[in-house]
Amino acid sequence: LHNAFDKRDESKKGTIGSERIVDLIKDVFGPPLNGTLIGYAKDLGKNLSEDGGLSCENFIVVVKHLMFETTRWGMLKTAPERPIGLDSIQEQVRQKLIRFGLTFNIMVVGASGLGKSTMMNTLFKSKVNRWVSSDTSEDKLIPATVEIKTISHVIEEKNIRLKLSITDTPGFGDQVNNLKCWEPIINHINDQYQHYLFEERRIERKPRIPDTRIHCLIYFISPTGHSLKAVDIECLKRLVKVVNVVPVIAKADSLTLEERQAFKNRLRNDFERNGINKLYPMLHKGLEEDEFQKNKTIKGLMPFAVVGSDEFVTIKGQPVLARKTRWGTVEVENPSHNEFPQFRDMLLRTHLHDLIDTTAEVYYEHYRRNQLQQMEDDEP
């Protein structure tokens, strides 16, 4: 650290300008250091500086604070002289997943007839909707949802088991009076938090508390081509405070490519104008640079314009998930036809674990803190 400081102390006065702390920190920790830590270092360096100059001793204090906040220690990290087996951690995590599996809970919200249940079938390439378990007739139509109901499945792929729970909701905003029609949905989400909190506070807790908390809420927007409905705005403003919300434009094949892009632009303007800025994934300075860029790319696509289908159509001799119409065939997994592939990749291949972690560390933690604070205030 003294050597790094001396290289930047060109005047050899024993101090450097506090504004140069960023360059010095990057010399030590390397460029992957994220924006939050760099900002933290700047503020700390400014507070410790005397007459605008930062001494080597105070620079070491800044470094010590940063070392508690990150494992990206750059030139300060220690490389073992011989292998010690840390590279086996990935295999240990994989074995734990094989043994216990993973729990993932989804809620779908939107107006009737937008294909919410069909989209779940498409997403998991399985019959996971409500008519499968009791289907004894030839009629394959999915019945309308009349109450909040959860269906659970265990999906297994390459020895990894996913306990999937899908919570379907009645057609949203279908009533004549839609005042506070979002309350049953928010109450259901909070009930799952409350159940988890109750289990967590028991004297004799279960080794593994059953997790029914909603990890992702997929919000289906009607492909009107205009803008968000008032009921959508009011609902989204409240939902983003309690759960990870991923908006999608349902049945996007009803719009031309030009109409679809114009509609997405209007929706983004509506989100910004109405303060709906906490849609998942969120961009914040605590992200590493690669994570930030990945999330920024996803944000650029949202809301995803998707098409769902659980029927296969033969195209060039290959069975393909598609919707066949009089004017052509829409391939569900073709990125040039719709954005379902990007939506699926985000949900299952790149951000599934982050959705679970964000639920626990942000939304549940916020609920838990408020509940415990209220209990403390109610005590005599």
CSV table of C-alpha atoms in Angstrom, one decimal:
chain,number,residue,atom,x,y,z
A,1,LEU,CA,0.0,0.0,0.0
A,2,HIS,CA,2.9,2.3,0.8
A,3,ASN,CA,4.4,1.6,-2.7
A,4,ALA,CA,1.1,2.2,-4.4
A,5,PHE,CA,0.7,5.5,-2.6
A,6,ASP,CA,4.3,6.6,-3.4
A,7,LYS,CA,3.7,6.0,-7.1
A,8,ARG,CA,0.7,8.5,-7.0
A,9,ASP,CA,2.5,10.9,-4.7
A,10,GLU,CA,4.4,12.6,-7.5
A,11,SER,CA,5.3,15.7,-5.5
A,12,LYS,CA,6.7,13.5,-2.7
A,13,LYS,CA,4.9,15.6,-0.1
A,14,GLY,CA,3.4,12.6,1.7
A,15,THR,CA,-0.2,13.6,0.6
A,16,ILE,CA,-2.2,13.4,-2.5
A,17,GLY,CA,-5.3,15.3,-3.6
A,18,SER,CA,-8.5,13.6,-2.2
A,19,GLU,CA,-9.9,13.7,-5.8
A,20,ARG,CA,-7.2,11.2,-6.8
A,21,ILE,CA,-8.4,8.5,-4.3
A,22,VAL,CA,-10.3,6.8,-7.1
A,23,ASP,CA,-7.2,6.2,-9.2
A,24,LEU,CA,-5.3,5.0,-6.2
A,25,ILE,CA,-8.1,2.6,-5.2
A,26,LYS,CA,-8.2,1.2,-8.8
A,27,ASP,CA,-4.5,0.7,-8.6
A,28,VAL,CA,-4.9,-1.5,-5.5
A,29,PHE,CA,-8.3,-3.3,-6.1
A,30,GLY,CA,-8.4,-3.3,-9.9
A,31,PRO,CA,-11.1,-1.9,-12.3
A,32,PRO,CA,-13.9,-4.5,-11.5
A,33,LEU,CA,-14.6,-2.6,-8.3
A,34,ASN,CA,-18.3,-1.5,-8.5
A,35,GLY,CA,-19.6,2.0,-8.5
A,36,THR,CA,-21.0,1.9,-4.9
A,37,LEU,CA,-17.6,1.0,-3.4
A,38,ILE,CA,-15.8,3.7,-5.5
A,39,GLY,CA,-18.4,6.3,-4.3
A,40,TYR,CA,-17.9,5.0,-0.7
A,41,ALA,CA,-14.1,5.4,-1.1
A,42,LYS,CA,-14.5,8.9,-2.5
A,43,ASP,CA,-16.7,10.0,0.4
A,44,LEU,CA,-14.5,8.4,3.0
A,45,GLY,CA,-11.3,9.9,1.5
A,46,LYS,CA,-12.9,13.3,1.4
A,47,ASN,CA,-13.9,13.1,5.1
A,48,LEU,CA,-10.4,11.9,6.1
A,49,SER,CA,-8.5,14.5,4.0
A,50,GLU,CA,-6.9,17.5,5.6
A,51,ASP,CA,-6.8,20.7,3.6
A,52,GLY,CA,-7.7,18.7,0.5
A,53,GLY,CA,-4.8,16.3,1.0
A,54,LEU,CA,-5.0,12.6,1.9
A,55,SER,CA,-2.1,11.1,3.8
A,56,CYS,CA,-0.8,7.5,3.3
A,57,GLU,CA,-2.1,6.6,6.8
A,58,ASN,CA,-5.6,7.8,6.0
A,59,PHE,CA,-5.4,6.0,2.6
A,60,ILE,CA,-4.8,2.7,4.5
A,61,VAL,CA,-7.8,3.4,6.6
A,62,VAL,CA,-9.9,3.8,3.4
A,63,VAL,CA,-8.5,0.5,2.1
A,64,LYS,CA,-9.3,-1.3,5.4
A,65,HIS,CA,-12.9,-0.2,5.1
A,66,LEU,CA,-13.2,-1.4,1.5
A,67,MET,CA,-11.7,-4.8,2.4
A,68,PHE,CA,-14.6,-5.5,4.7
A,69,GLU,CA,-17.1,-4.7,1.8
A,70,THR,CA,-15.7,-6.8,-1.0
A,71,THR,CA,-13.7,-9.9,-1.8
A,72,ARG,CA,-12.2,-8.3,-4.9
A,73,TRP,CA,-8.9,-7.4,-3.3
A,74,GLY,CA,-6.9,-7.1,-6.5
A,75,MET,CA,-3.2,-6.9,-5.7
A,76,LEU,CA,-3.9,-7.6,-2.0
A,77,LYS,CA,-5.3,-11.1,-2.6
A,78,THR,CA,-3.3,-14.1,-1.6
A,79,ALA,CA,-2.8,-17.0,-4.1
A,80,PRO,CA,-2.0,-20.4,-2.5
A,81,GLU,CA,1.3,-21.9,-3.6
A,82,ARG,CA,-0.4,-25.2,-4.2
A,83,PRO,CA,-4.1,-26.2,-4.9
A,84,ILE,CA,-6.2,-26.4,-1.7
A,85,GLY,CA,-9.5,-27.5,-3.2
A,86,LEU,CA,-11.5,-24.2,-3.3
A,87,ASP,CA,-12.5,-25.0,-6.9
A,88,SER,CA,-14.6,-27.9,-5.6
A,89,ILE,CA,-17.1,-25.4,-4.0
A,90,GLN,CA,-19.1,-25.3,-7.3
A,91,GLU,CA,-19.5,-29.1,-7.1
A,92,GLN,CA,-20.6,-28.9,-3.5
A,93,VAL,CA,-23.3,-26.3,-4.4
A,94,ARG,CA,-24.4,-28.6,-7.2
A,95,GLN,CA,-24.6,-31.6,-4.9
A,96,LYS,CA,-26.7,-29.6,-2.5
A,97,LEU,CA,-29.1,-28.6,-5.2
A,98,ILE,CA,-29.4,-32.2,-6.3
A,99,ARG,CA,-30.1,-33.3,-2.7
A,100,PHE,CA,-32.6,-30.6,-1.7
A,101,GLY,CA,-33.7,-29.1,-5.0
A,102,LEU,CA,-34.8,-25.4,-5.4
A,103,THR,CA,-38.1,-23.7,-4.6
A,104,PHE,CA,-39.4,-21.1,-7.1
A,105,ASN,CA,-42.8,-19.4,-6.7
A,106,ILE,CA,-44.4,-17.4,-9.5
A,107,MET,CA,-47.6,-15.4,-9.5
A,108,VAL,CA,-49.4,-14.4,-12.7
A,109,VAL,CA,-51.6,-11.3,-12.8
A,110,GLY,CA,-53.5,-9.8,-15.7
A,111,ALA,CA,-56.9,-9.5,-17.4
A,112,SER,CA,-58.9,-12.5,-18.5
A,113,GLY,CA,-58.1,-14.0,-21.9
A,114,LEU,CA,-54.4,-12.9,-22.0
A,115,GLY,CA,-53.0,-16.4,-22.0
A,116,LYS,CA,-51.5,-16.5,-18.5
A,117,SER,CA,-51.9,-20.2,-18.0
A,118,THR,CA,-50.8,-21.0,-21.5
A,119,MET,CA,-47.7,-18.9,-21.0
A,120,MET,CA,-46.8,-21.0,-17.9
A,121,ASN,CA,-47.1,-24.2,-20.1
A,122,THR,CA,-44.9,-22.5,-22.7
A,123,LEU,CA,-42.3,-21.3,-20.2
A,124,PHE,CA,-41.7,-24.7,-18.6
A,125,LYS,CA,-42.6,-26.9,-21.6
A,126,SER,CA,-44.9,-28.9,-19.4
A,127,LYS,CA,-48.6,-29.1,-18.6
A,128,VAL,CA,-48.4,-27.0,-15.4
A,129,ASN,CA,-51.8,-25.3,-15.6
A,130,ARG,CA,-55.0,-26.1,-13.7
A,131,TRP,CA,-56.8,-28.5,-16.0
A,132,VAL,CA,-54.1,-31.1,-16.2
A,133,SER,CA,-54.6,-32.7,-12.8
A,134,SER,CA,-58.4,-33.2,-13.3
A,135,ASP,CA,-58.6,-33.5,-17.1
A,136,THR,CA,-60.9,-36.4,-17.9
A,137,SER,CA,-62.6,-35.0,-21.0
A,138,GLU,CA,-61.6,-34.3,-24.5
A,139,ASP,CA,-62.1,-30.6,-24.0
A,140,LYS,CA,-58.6,-29.1,-23.5
A,141,LEU,CA,-59.7,-25.5,-22.8
A,142,ILE,CA,-58.3,-24.0,-19.7
A,143,PRO,CA,-61.2,-22.9,-17.4
A,144,ALA,CA,-61.3,-19.3,-16.3
A,145,THR,CA,-59.7,-18.5,-12.9
A,146,VAL,CA,-62.3,-17.4,-10.4
A,147,GLU,CA,-60.1,-17.3,-7.2
A,148,ILE,CA,-56.5,-17.0,-6.2
A,149,LYS,CA,-55.2,-20.6,-6.5
A,150,THR,CA,-51.8,-22.2,-6.3
A,151,ILE,CA,-50.7,-25.3,-8.1
A,152,SER,CA,-47.4,-27.0,-7.3
A,153,HIS,CA,-45.2,-29.2,-9.4
A,154,VAL,CA,-41.7,-30.8,-9.2
A,155,ILE,CA,-39.8,-30.3,-12.4
A,156,GLU,CA,-36.6,-32.3,-12.9
A,157,GLU,CA,-34.0,-31.7,-15.5
A,158,LYS,CA,-30.5,-33.3,-15.4
A,159,ASN,CA,-31.0,-34.4,-11.7
A,160,ILE,CA,-31.8,-30.8,-10.6
A,161,ARG,CA,-35.3,-30.7,-9.1
A,162,LEU,CA,-37.3,-27.4,-9.1
A,163,LYS,CA,-40.3,-27.3,-6.8
A,164,LEU,CA,-42.4,-24.9,-8.8
A,165,SER,CA,-45.5,-23.2,-7.5
A,166,ILE,CA,-47.7,-21.1,-9.8
A,167,THR,CA,-50.3,-18.8,-8.2
A,168,ASP,CA,-53.0,-17.9,-10.7
A,169,THR,CA,-55.3,-14.9,-10.1
A,170,PRO,CA,-58.8,-14.1,-11.3
A,171,GLY,CA,-59.0,-11.8,-14.4
A,172,PHE,CA,-57.6,-8.5,-13.1
A,173,GLY,CA,-59.7,-5.4,-13.6
A,174,ASP,CA,-62.6,-7.2,-15.2
A,175,GLN,CA,-65.2,-5.9,-12.8
A,176,VAL,CA,-67.4,-2.8,-13.3
A,177,ASN,CA,-65.9,-1.4,-10.1
A,178,ASN,CA,-62.2,-2.0,-9.9
A,179,LEU,CA,-61.6,0.1,-6.8
A,180,LYS,CA,-58.8,-1.6,-4.8
A,181,CYS,CA,-59.0,-4.7,-6.9
A,182,TRP,CA,-55.3,-5.2,-6.2
A,183,GLU,CA,-55.8,-5.7,-2.5
A,184,PRO,CA,-56.4,-9.5,-2.6
A,185,ILE,CA,-53.2,-10.0,-4.6
A,186,ILE,CA,-51.1,-7.9,-2.2
A,187,ASN,CA,-52.8,-9.5,0.8
A,188,HIS,CA,-51.9,-13.0,-0.6
A,189,ILE,CA,-48.2,-11.9,-1.0
A,190,ASN,CA,-48.0,-10.5,2.5
A,191,ASP,CA,-49.7,-13.6,3.9
A,192,GLN,CA,-46.8,-15.7,2.6
A,193,TYR,CA,-44.3,-13.3,4.2
A,194,GLN,CA,-46.3,-13.5,7.5
A,195,HIS,CA,-46.3,-17.3,7.4
A,196,TYR,CA,-42.5,-17.4,6.8
A,197,LEU,CA,-42.0,-14.9,9.6
A,198,PHE,CA,-44.1,-17.0,12.0
A,199,GLU,CA,-42.1,-20.1,11.3
A,200,GLU,CA,-38.8,-18.1,11.6
A,201,ARG,CA,-39.7,-16.8,15.0
A,202,ARG,CA,-40.7,-20.2,16.5
A,203,ILE,CA,-38.6,-21.4,19.4
A,204,GLU,CA,-38.1,-24.8,17.7
A,205,ARG,CA,-37.7,-24.0,14.1
A,206,LYS,CA,-37.8,-26.4,11.2
A,207,PRO,CA,-34.3,-27.0,9.7
A,208,ARG,CA,-35.6,-25.9,6.3
A,209,ILE,CA,-38.6,-23.5,6.5
A,210,PRO,CA,-41.1,-24.2,3.6
A,211,ASP,CA,-40.8,-21.2,1.4
A,212,THR,CA,-44.1,-20.0,-0.1
A,213,ARG,CA,-43.0,-16.4,-0.6
A,214,ILE,CA,-43.7,-15.1,-4.1
A,215,HIS,CA,-40.4,-14.8,-5.9
A,216,CYS,CA,-41.6,-13.3,-9.2
A,217,LEU,CA,-44.9,-11.7,-10.2
A,218,ILE,CA,-45.4,-11.7,-14.0
A,219,TYR,CA,-47.7,-8.8,-14.9
A,220,PHE,CA,-49.6,-9.3,-18.2
A,221,ILE,CA,-50.4,-6.1,-20.1
A,222,SER,CA,-53.2,-6.1,-22.8
A,223,PRO,CA,-51.8,-5.5,-26.3
A,224,THR,CA,-54.0,-2.4,-26.9
A,225,GLY,CA,-51.2,-0.5,-28.6
A,226,HIS,CA,-52.2,2.7,-26.7
A,227,SER,CA,-50.9,3.1,-23.1
A,228,LEU,CA,-51.3,1.6,-19.6
A,229,LYS,CA,-54.8,1.5,-18.2
A,230,ALA,CA,-55.4,3.5,-15.0
A,231,VAL,CA,-56.0,0.2,-13.1
A,232,ASP,CA,-52.6,-1.1,-14.3
A,233,ILE,CA,-50.9,2.0,-13.1
A,234,GLU,CA,-52.4,1.9,-9.7
A,235,CYS,CA,-51.8,-1.8,-9.3
A,236,LEU,CA,-48.1,-1.7,-10.5
A,237,LYS,CA,-47.4,1.3,-8.2
A,238,ARG,CA,-48.3,-0.9,-5.2
A,239,LEU,CA,-47.0,-4.2,-6.4
A,240,VAL,CA,-43.4,-3.0,-7.0
A,241,LYS,CA,-43.2,-2.2,-3.3
A,242,VAL,CA,-43.8,-5.8,-2.1
A,243,VAL,CA,-42.6,-8.2,-4.9
A,244,ASN,CA,-40.3,-8.6,-7.9
A,245,VAL,CA,-42.5,-7.5,-10.9
A,246,VAL,CA,-41.7,-8.5,-14.5
A,247,PRO,CA,-44.1,-6.9,-17.0
A,248,VAL,CA,-44.9,-8.6,-20.3
A,249,ILE,CA,-47.0,-7.6,-23.3
A,250,ALA,CA,-49.3,-10.6,-23.8
A,251,LYS,CA,-50.3,-11.9,-27.2
A,252,ALA,CA,-47.7,-9.7,-28.9
A,253,ASP,CA,-48.5,-11.3,-32.3
A,254,SER,CA,-51.6,-9.1,-32.5
A,255,LEU,CA,-49.3,-6.1,-33.1
A,256,THR,CA,-47.0,-5.4,-36.0
A,257,LEU,CA,-43.3,-4.9,-35.3
A,258,GLU,CA,-43.7,-1.1,-35.6
A,259,GLU,CA,-46.8,-1.1,-33.4
A,260,ARG,CA,-45.1,-3.3,-30.8
A,261,GLN,CA,-42.1,-1.0,-30.5
A,262,ALA,CA,-44.2,2.2,-30.3
A,263,PHE,CA,-46.4,0.5,-27.6
A,264,LYS,CA,-43.3,-0.5,-25.6
A,265,ASN,CA,-42.0,3.1,-25.8
A,266,ARG,CA,-45.4,4.4,-24.5
A,267,LEU,CA,-45.4,1.9,-21.7
A,268,ARG,CA,-41.8,2.9,-20.6
A,269,ASN,CA,-42.9,6.5,-20.6
A,270,ASP,CA,-45.9,5.6,-18.5
A,271,PHE,CA,-43.7,3.7,-16.0
A,272,GLU,CA,-41.4,6.7,-15.7
A,273,ARG,CA,-44.1,9.3,-15.5
A,274,ASN,CA,-46.0,7.4,-12.8
A,275,GLY,CA,-42.9,6.5,-10.7
A,276,ILE,CA,-43.0,2.8,-11.5
A,277,ASN,CA,-39.3,2.6,-11.4
A,278,LYS,CA,-38.6,-0.5,-9.3
A,279,LEU,CA,-39.5,-3.1,-11.9
A,280,TYR,CA,-37.2,-6.2,-11.9
A,281,PRO,CA,-34.3,-6.2,-12.5
A,282,MET,CA,-33.3,-3.0,-10.7
A,283,LEU,CA,-30.2,-1.0,-11.7
A,284,HIS,CA,-28.3,0.1,-8.7
A,285,LYS,CA,-24.7,1.0,-8.0
A,286,GLY,CA,-24.1,-2.1,-5.9
A,287,LEU,CA,-24.0,-4.3,-8.9
A,288,GLU,CA,-20.7,-5.5,-10.4
A,289,GLU,CA,-20.0,-4.0,-13.9
A,290,ASP,CA,-20.9,-7.2,-15.8
A,291,GLU,CA,-24.2,-7.6,-13.8
A,292,PHE,CA,-25.0,-3.9,-14.3
A,293,GLN,CA,-24.6,-4.3,-18.1
A,294,LYS,CA,-26.6,-7.5,-18.2
A,295,ASN,CA,-29.5,-5.9,-16.3
A,296,LYS,CA,-29.3,-2.8,-18.4
A,297,THR,CA,-29.7,-4.9,-21.6
A,298,ILE,CA,-32.7,-6.6,-20.1
A,299,LYS,CA,-34.2,-3.3,-19.1
A,300,GLY,CA,-33.8,-2.2,-22.7
A,301,LEU,CA,-36.1,-5.0,-23.8
A,302,MET,CA,-38.8,-4.6,-21.1
A,303,PRO,CA,-41.7,-5.0,-21.1
A,304,PHE,CA,-41.1,-8.2,-23.0
A,305,ALA,CA,-43.4,-8.7,-26.0
A,306,VAL,CA,-44.3,-12.4,-25.8
A,307,VAL,CA,-46.4,-15.1,-27.5
A,308,GLY,CA,-47.4,-18.3,-25.7
A,309,SER,CA,-48.4,-21.7,-27.2
A,310,ASP,CA,-48.4,-25.3,-25.9
A,311,GLU,CA,-49.0,-26.7,-29.4
A,312,PHE,CA,-46.2,-28.0,-31.7
A,313,VAL,CA,-46.2,-27.2,-35.5
A,314,THR,CA,-44.0,-29.0,-37.9
A,315,ILE,CA,-41.7,-26.5,-39.6
A,316,LYS,CA,-39.0,-27.8,-42.0
A,317,GLY,CA,-39.5,-31.3,-40.6
A,318,GLN,CA,-39.0,-30.2,-37.0
A,319,PRO,CA,-41.6,-29.8,-34.2
A,320,VAL,CA,-41.7,-26.2,-33.1
A,321,LEU,CA,-43.8,-24.4,-30.5
A,322,ALA,CA,-45.9,-22.0,-32.5
A,323,ARG,CA,-49.2,-20.4,-33.1
A,324,LYS,CA,-50.7,-21.0,-36.6
A,325,THR,CA,-52.9,-18.4,-38.1
A,326,ARG,CA,-54.5,-17.7,-41.4
A,327,TRP,CA,-51.7,-15.2,-42.3
A,328,GLY,CA,-48.8,-17.3,-41.1
A,329,THR,CA,-47.1,-19.1,-38.3
A,330,VAL,CA,-45.6,-17.4,-35.2
A,331,GLU,CA,-42.7,-19.4,-33.7
A,332,VAL,CA,-42.7,-18.9,-30.0
A,333,GLU,CA,-38.9,-19.5,-29.6
A,334,ASN,CA,-37.9,-17.4,-32.6
A,335,PRO,CA,-36.3,-14.1,-31.4
A,336,SER,CA,-37.3,-12.4,-34.6
A,337,HIS,CA,-41.0,-13.2,-34.0
A,338,ASN,CA,-41.3,-12.3,-30.3
A,339,GLU,CA,-39.2,-11.8,-27.1
A,340,PHE,CA,-40.2,-15.0,-25.4
A,341,PRO,CA,-36.6,-16.5,-25.6
A,342,GLN,CA,-35.2,-13.4,-23.8
A,343,PHE,CA,-38.0,-13.5,-21.2
A,344,ARG,CA,-37.4,-17.2,-20.5
A,345,ASP,CA,-33.6,-16.8,-20.4
A,346,MET,CA,-33.9,-14.0,-17.9
A,347,LEU,CA,-36.4,-15.8,-15.7
A,348,LEU,CA,-34.9,-19.3,-15.6
A,349,ARG,CA,-31.3,-19.2,-17.0
A,350,THR,CA,-29.7,-16.1,-15.7
A,351,HIS,CA,-31.8,-14.5,-12.9
A,352,LEU,CA,-33.8,-17.3,-11.2
A,353,HIS,CA,-31.5,-17.4,-8.1
A,354,ASP,CA,-31.3,-13.6,-8.0
A,355,LEU,CA,-35.1,-13.4,-7.9
A,356,ILE,CA,-35.1,-15.7,-4.9
A,357,ASP,CA,-32.3,-13.8,-3.2
A,358,THR,CA,-33.9,-10.4,-3.9
A,359,THR,CA,-37.2,-11.6,-2.4
A,360,ALA,CA,-35.5,-12.7,0.8
A,361,GLU,CA,-33.0,-9.9,1.2
A,362,VAL,CA,-35.1,-6.9,0.0
A,363,TYR,CA,-38.9,-7.5,0.1
A,364,TYR,CA,-39.2,-10.0,2.9
A,365,GLU,CA,-36.6,-8.2,4.9
A,366,HIS,CA,-38.6,-4.9,4.5
A,367,TYR,CA,-41.8,-6.7,5.6
A,368,ARG,CA,-40.0,-8.4,8.5
A,369,ARG,CA,-38.5,-5.1,9.8
A,370,ASN,CA,-41.9,-3.4,9.7
A,371,GLN,CA,-43.7,-6.2,11.5
A,372,LEU,CA,-41.1,-6.5,14.2
A,373,GLN,CA,-41.0,-2.7,14.7
A,374,GLN,CA,-44.8,-2.7,15.0
A,375,MET,CA,-44.7,-5.5,17.6
A,376,GLU,CA,-42.1,-3.5,19.5
A,377,ASP,CA,-44.3,-0.4,19.4
A,378,ASP,CA,-47.3,-2.3,20.6
A,379,GLU,CA,-45.6,-3.6,23.7
A,380,PRO,CA,-46.6,-1.7,26.9
